[in-house]
Amino acid sequence: MTTTALIQNDTESNSSDATPAVRSLSVWRRLVAVFALVAAMFGGLATVGAGDAQAYTYNRSGVPGTLDAIAPVWGSYTRVAGAVGTSVTTSAIVVPQYTARRSSAAAGAQTVTKSVNIYRWTGSAWAIYTTTSGYGTISGGYTGVTFGSQTFPVRHAGYYQVRVGFSWGSGSRHLGSWGIAYDRSGDYRCDGTRFCLVGANYLQL
């Protein structure tokens, strides 16, 4: 039996044209460690063209729970607000749904925090394009928590990579962490409705 994540899309963006979300200080403190988690677990990102066909790169620490089958990231499209009373269609990155299972390191309620970092290639390095985080609670008697899929509008053509981190906690105790790097050609798909190409380790939109 699973529950649904309580909070999602609690966003802090480095993209100049993204809309920042309002976030409470208490939630921000809870999520700071997860932003650091993804960077610490993966370090530098591979350069464009350095990947192969094997799916995903994983890193873990402590005693995290498990993650159900991990789906690819999709290049797609979405509608966003345009001029007053209008909307426009733009390219988008769709990060899949995840179900995080309970850690065996603690009984009772557990909190799972999820972080998504999207990187854009600048021509010489990968730079953060946008980030988002959220958390869900696995209550007693439940086996996991589900984080729904997320759609990120992309207003700048370019090359993109995705990193996702999960952290398990019980009260003030950190139980473990998972990091997922989408850095292989098999990690991305295109839905064929707009310009989209899958490279060796990136999505081109």
mmCIF file of C-alpha atoms in Angstrom:
data_model
loop_
_atom_site.group_PDB
_atom_site.id
_atom_site.type_symbol
_atom_site.label_atom_id
_atom_site.label_comp_id
_atom_site.label_asym_id
_atom_site.label_seq_id
_atom_site.Cartn_x
_atom_site.Cartn_y
_atom_site.Cartn_z
ATOM 1 C CA MET A 1 0.000 0.000 0.000
ATOM 2 C CA THR A 2 1.395 3.377 -0.984
ATOM 3 C CA THR A 3 0.478 6.979 -0.319
ATOM 4 C CA THR A 4 0.926 10.076 -2.476
ATOM 5 C CA ALA A 5 3.593 12.715 -1.918
ATOM 6 C CA LEU A 6 2.199 15.562 0.165
ATOM 7 C CA ILE A 7 4.164 18.399 -1.412
ATOM 8 C CA GLN A 8 5.604 18.755 -4.895
ATOM 9 C CA ASN A 9 6.885 21.491 -7.162
ATOM 10 C CA ASP A 10 8.422 23.476 -4.324
ATOM 11 C CA THR A 11 10.695 25.175 -6.797
ATOM 12 C CA GLU A 12 13.841 27.267 -6.671
ATOM 13 C CA SER A 13 14.886 28.165 -10.220
ATOM 14 C CA ASN A 14 18.116 29.490 -11.704
ATOM 15 C CA SER A 15 16.458 30.086 -15.064
ATOM 16 C CA SER A 16 15.855 33.760 -15.747
ATOM 17 C CA ASP A 17 12.421 33.227 -17.282
ATOM 18 C CA ALA A 18 11.072 30.542 -14.951
ATOM 19 C CA THR A 19 8.378 31.423 -12.463
ATOM 20 C CA PRO A 20 9.632 31.057 -8.874
ATOM 21 C CA ALA A 21 7.303 29.309 -6.460
ATOM 22 C CA VAL A 22 6.467 30.648 -3.024
ATOM 23 C CA ARG A 23 8.021 28.397 -0.404
ATOM 24 C CA SER A 24 7.968 28.414 3.378
ATOM 25 C CA LEU A 25 11.206 28.694 5.356
ATOM 26 C CA SER A 26 10.474 25.432 7.154
ATOM 27 C CA VAL A 27 10.141 23.543 3.862
ATOM 28 C CA TRP A 28 13.283 25.195 2.486
ATOM 29 C CA ARG A 29 15.328 24.063 5.480
ATOM 30 C CA ARG A 30 14.048 20.546 4.975
ATOM 31 C CA LEU A 31 15.142 20.569 1.323
ATOM 32 C CA VAL A 32 18.545 22.287 1.475
ATOM 33 C CA ALA A 33 20.328 19.011 2.179
ATOM 34 C CA VAL A 34 18.775 17.349 -0.860
ATOM 35 C CA PHE A 35 19.947 20.082 -3.236
ATOM 36 C CA ALA A 36 23.453 19.448 -1.916
ATOM 37 C CA LEU A 37 22.875 15.683 -2.116
ATOM 38 C CA VAL A 38 22.596 15.530 -5.901
ATOM 39 C CA ALA A 39 25.732 17.605 -6.475
ATOM 40 C CA ALA A 40 27.732 15.692 -3.874
ATOM 41 C CA MET A 41 26.687 12.253 -5.087
ATOM 42 C CA PHE A 42 27.491 12.866 -8.750
ATOM 43 C CA GLY A 43 30.217 15.517 -8.718
ATOM 44 C CA GLY A 44 30.981 16.707 -12.256
ATOM 45 C CA LEU A 45 28.750 15.829 -15.175
ATOM 46 C CA ALA A 46 30.006 14.133 -18.315
ATOM 47 C CA THR A 47 30.607 16.269 -21.383
ATOM 48 C CA VAL A 48 28.207 16.175 -24.317
ATOM 49 C CA GLY A 49 28.608 12.938 -26.278
ATOM 50 C CA ALA A 50 30.333 10.934 -23.547
ATOM 51 C CA GLY A 51 27.528 8.475 -22.762
ATOM 52 C CA ASP A 52 26.650 4.979 -23.943
ATOM 53 C CA ALA A 53 23.506 2.864 -24.230
ATOM 54 C CA GLN A 54 23.484 1.552 -20.653
ATOM 55 C CA ALA A 55 20.640 2.977 -18.616
ATOM 56 C CA TYR A 56 21.208 5.371 -15.729
ATOM 57 C CA THR A 57 23.979 5.830 -13.190
ATOM 58 C CA TYR A 58 23.140 5.159 -9.552
ATOM 59 C CA ASN A 59 24.720 6.253 -6.307
ATOM 60 C CA ARG A 60 23.515 5.376 -2.828
ATOM 61 C CA SER A 61 24.510 5.982 0.766
ATOM 62 C CA GLY A 62 23.242 4.750 4.122
ATOM 63 C CA VAL A 63 20.168 2.503 4.151
ATOM 64 C CA PRO A 64 17.662 4.009 1.718
ATOM 65 C CA GLY A 65 14.475 2.310 0.650
ATOM 66 C CA THR A 66 14.114 0.976 -2.867
ATOM 67 C CA LEU A 67 12.695 2.686 -5.944
ATOM 68 C CA ASP A 68 10.197 0.986 -8.238
ATOM 69 C CA ALA A 69 11.057 0.561 -11.937
ATOM 70 C CA ILE A 70 12.571 3.790 -13.252
ATOM 71 C CA ALA A 71 11.166 5.129 -16.524
ATOM 72 C CA PRO A 72 13.002 7.339 -19.055
ATOM 73 C CA VAL A 73 12.808 11.134 -19.189
ATOM 74 C CA TRP A 74 10.771 12.381 -22.156
ATOM 75 C CA GLY A 75 11.140 15.329 -24.485
ATOM 76 C CA SER A 76 7.628 16.613 -25.123
ATOM 77 C CA TYR A 77 5.680 19.867 -25.167
ATOM 78 C CA THR A 78 3.302 21.792 -22.943
ATOM 79 C CA ARG A 79 1.239 24.977 -22.975
ATOM 80 C CA VAL A 80 2.318 27.966 -20.918
ATOM 81 C CA ALA A 81 0.873 31.420 -20.362
ATOM 82 C CA GLY A 82 1.622 33.928 -23.112
ATOM 83 C CA ALA A 83 0.272 37.446 -23.487
ATOM 84 C CA VAL A 84 -2.769 38.352 -21.412
ATOM 85 C CA GLY A 85 -5.510 35.825 -22.077
ATOM 86 C CA THR A 86 -3.386 33.641 -24.358
ATOM 87 C CA SER A 87 -1.162 30.585 -24.139
ATOM 88 C CA VAL A 88 1.678 29.240 -26.246
ATOM 89 C CA THR A 89 3.110 25.791 -26.865
ATOM 90 C CA THR A 90 6.711 25.218 -25.812
ATOM 91 C CA SER A 91 9.088 22.284 -25.566
ATOM 92 C CA ALA A 92 9.193 20.505 -22.233
ATOM 93 C CA ILE A 93 11.083 17.896 -20.228
ATOM 94 C CA VAL A 94 8.848 15.306 -18.568
ATOM 95 C CA VAL A 95 10.367 13.607 -15.518
ATOM 96 C CA PRO A 96 8.572 10.329 -14.753
ATOM 97 C CA GLN A 97 6.623 9.173 -11.729
ATOM 98 C CA TYR A 98 8.594 7.465 -8.963
ATOM 99 C CA THR A 99 7.486 5.265 -6.084
ATOM 100 C CA ALA A 100 9.891 5.222 -3.135
ATOM 101 C CA ARG A 101 9.622 2.301 -0.728
ATOM 102 C CA ARG A 102 10.178 2.299 3.004
ATOM 103 C CA SER A 103 13.733 2.099 4.404
ATOM 104 C CA SER A 104 14.410 -0.930 6.591
ATOM 105 C CA ALA A 105 16.469 1.238 8.944
ATOM 106 C CA ALA A 106 13.514 2.573 10.975
ATOM 107 C CA ALA A 107 9.937 1.711 11.905
ATOM 108 C CA GLY A 108 7.037 4.166 11.948
ATOM 109 C CA ALA A 109 6.603 7.234 9.769
ATOM 110 C CA GLN A 110 9.353 8.108 7.298
ATOM 111 C CA THR A 111 9.822 11.224 5.180
ATOM 112 C CA VAL A 112 11.153 10.880 1.636
ATOM 113 C CA THR A 113 12.487 14.037 -0.006
ATOM 114 C CA LYS A 114 12.888 14.210 -3.777
ATOM 115 C CA SER A 115 15.017 16.682 -5.732
ATOM 116 C CA VAL A 116 15.163 17.180 -9.510
ATOM 117 C CA ASN A 117 18.052 19.117 -11.059
ATOM 118 C CA ILE A 118 17.912 19.933 -14.777
ATOM 119 C CA TYR A 119 21.172 21.011 -16.421
ATOM 120 C CA ARG A 120 21.721 22.860 -19.706
ATOM 121 C CA TRP A 121 24.942 22.741 -21.736
ATOM 122 C CA THR A 122 26.543 26.212 -22.014
ATOM 123 C CA GLY A 123 29.025 25.245 -24.713
ATOM 124 C CA SER A 124 31.769 24.409 -22.237
ATOM 125 C CA ALA A 125 30.044 23.061 -19.120
ATOM 126 C CA TRP A 126 26.734 21.858 -17.674
ATOM 127 C CA ALA A 127 24.931 24.551 -15.671
ATOM 128 C CA ILE A 128 21.784 24.354 -13.554
ATOM 129 C CA TYR A 129 18.745 25.367 -15.613
ATOM 130 C CA THR A 130 16.065 24.705 -13.021
ATOM 131 C CA THR A 131 15.571 22.720 -9.822
ATOM 132 C CA THR A 132 12.562 21.527 -7.882
ATOM 133 C CA SER A 133 11.990 19.547 -4.701
ATOM 134 C CA GLY A 134 9.183 18.027 -2.686
ATOM 135 C CA TYR A 135 8.596 15.502 0.043
ATOM 136 C CA GLY A 136 6.133 12.809 0.998
ATOM 137 C CA THR A 137 5.446 10.848 4.168
ATOM 138 C CA ILE A 138 5.272 7.065 4.436
ATOM 139 C CA SER A 139 2.922 6.643 7.379
ATOM 140 C CA GLY A 140 2.804 3.586 9.596
ATOM 141 C CA GLY A 141 1.163 0.687 7.752
ATOM 142 C CA TYR A 142 2.159 2.045 4.323
ATOM 143 C CA THR A 143 4.920 0.592 2.173
ATOM 144 C CA GLY A 144 5.843 3.583 0.046
ATOM 145 C CA VAL A 145 5.076 7.026 -1.330
ATOM 146 C CA THR A 146 4.469 8.003 -4.966
ATOM 147 C CA PHE A 147 5.758 11.206 -6.555
ATOM 148 C CA GLY A 148 3.807 12.043 -9.699
ATOM 149 C CA SER A 149 5.431 12.918 -13.018
ATOM 150 C CA GLN A 150 6.545 16.527 -13.517
ATOM 151 C CA THR A 151 6.632 18.671 -16.659
ATOM 152 C CA PHE A 152 9.283 21.399 -17.018
ATOM 153 C CA PRO A 153 8.771 23.947 -19.836
ATOM 154 C CA VAL A 154 11.951 24.650 -21.826
ATOM 155 C CA ARG A 155 12.147 28.117 -23.375
ATOM 156 C CA HIS A 156 15.748 27.898 -24.574
ATOM 157 C CA ALA A 157 16.889 25.513 -27.310
ATOM 158 C CA GLY A 158 19.827 23.389 -26.253
ATOM 159 C CA TYR A 159 21.152 20.201 -24.668
ATOM 160 C CA TYR A 160 19.759 19.012 -21.321
ATOM 161 C CA GLN A 161 20.561 16.407 -18.667
ATOM 162 C CA VAL A 162 18.529 15.376 -15.621
ATOM 163 C CA ARG A 163 19.585 14.333 -12.099
ATOM 164 C CA VAL A 164 17.153 13.077 -9.443
ATOM 165 C CA GLY A 165 17.928 12.556 -5.749
ATOM 166 C CA PHE A 166 15.941 10.896 -2.946
ATOM 167 C CA SER A 167 16.627 11.100 0.784
ATOM 168 C CA TRP A 168 14.941 9.040 3.532
ATOM 169 C CA GLY A 169 14.536 10.304 7.085
ATOM 170 C CA SER A 170 12.786 9.419 10.327
ATOM 171 C CA GLY A 171 12.317 12.352 12.678
ATOM 172 C CA SER A 172 15.698 14.098 12.828
ATOM 173 C CA ARG A 173 17.537 10.947 11.716
ATOM 174 C CA HIS A 174 18.888 10.589 8.169
ATOM 175 C CA LEU A 175 18.425 7.014 6.944
ATOM 176 C CA GLY A 176 19.870 6.940 3.440
ATOM 177 C CA SER A 177 19.925 8.433 -0.048
ATOM 178 C CA TRP A 178 19.632 7.457 -3.700
ATOM 179 C CA GLY A 179 20.891 9.467 -6.667
ATOM 180 C CA ILE A 180 19.894 8.815 -10.291
ATOM 181 C CA ALA A 181 21.857 10.298 -13.197
ATOM 182 C CA TYR A 182 20.159 10.224 -16.583
ATOM 183 C CA ASP A 183 23.421 10.158 -18.541
ATOM 184 C CA ARG A 184 23.049 7.385 -21.117
ATOM 185 C CA SER A 185 21.335 7.397 -24.507
ATOM 186 C CA GLY A 186 18.716 4.907 -23.305
ATOM 187 C CA ASP A 187 17.652 7.254 -20.514
ATOM 188 C CA TYR A 188 15.769 9.669 -22.786
ATOM 189 C CA ARG A 189 12.869 9.463 -25.247
ATOM 190 C CA CYS A 190 11.130 11.872 -27.643
ATOM 191 C CA ASP A 191 7.383 11.876 -28.249
ATOM 192 C CA GLY A 192 7.780 13.070 -31.851
ATOM 193 C CA THR A 193 5.413 16.030 -31.621
ATOM 194 C CA ARG A 194 8.068 18.789 -31.631
ATOM 195 C CA PHE A 195 11.769 19.100 -32.390
ATOM 196 C CA CYS A 196 13.565 16.664 -30.089
ATOM 197 C CA LEU A 197 16.706 14.545 -30.421
ATOM 198 C CA VAL A 198 18.254 11.984 -28.074
ATOM 199 C CA GLY A 199 22.035 12.200 -27.884
ATOM 200 C CA ALA A 200 24.618 9.960 -26.257
ATOM 201 C CA ASN A 201 23.919 11.367 -22.791
ATOM 202 C CA TYR A 202 21.477 14.227 -23.241
ATOM 203 C CA LEU A 203 18.146 15.426 -24.601
ATOM 204 C CA GLN A 204 18.237 18.111 -27.302
ATOM 205 C CA LEU A 205 15.201 20.388 -27.468
#
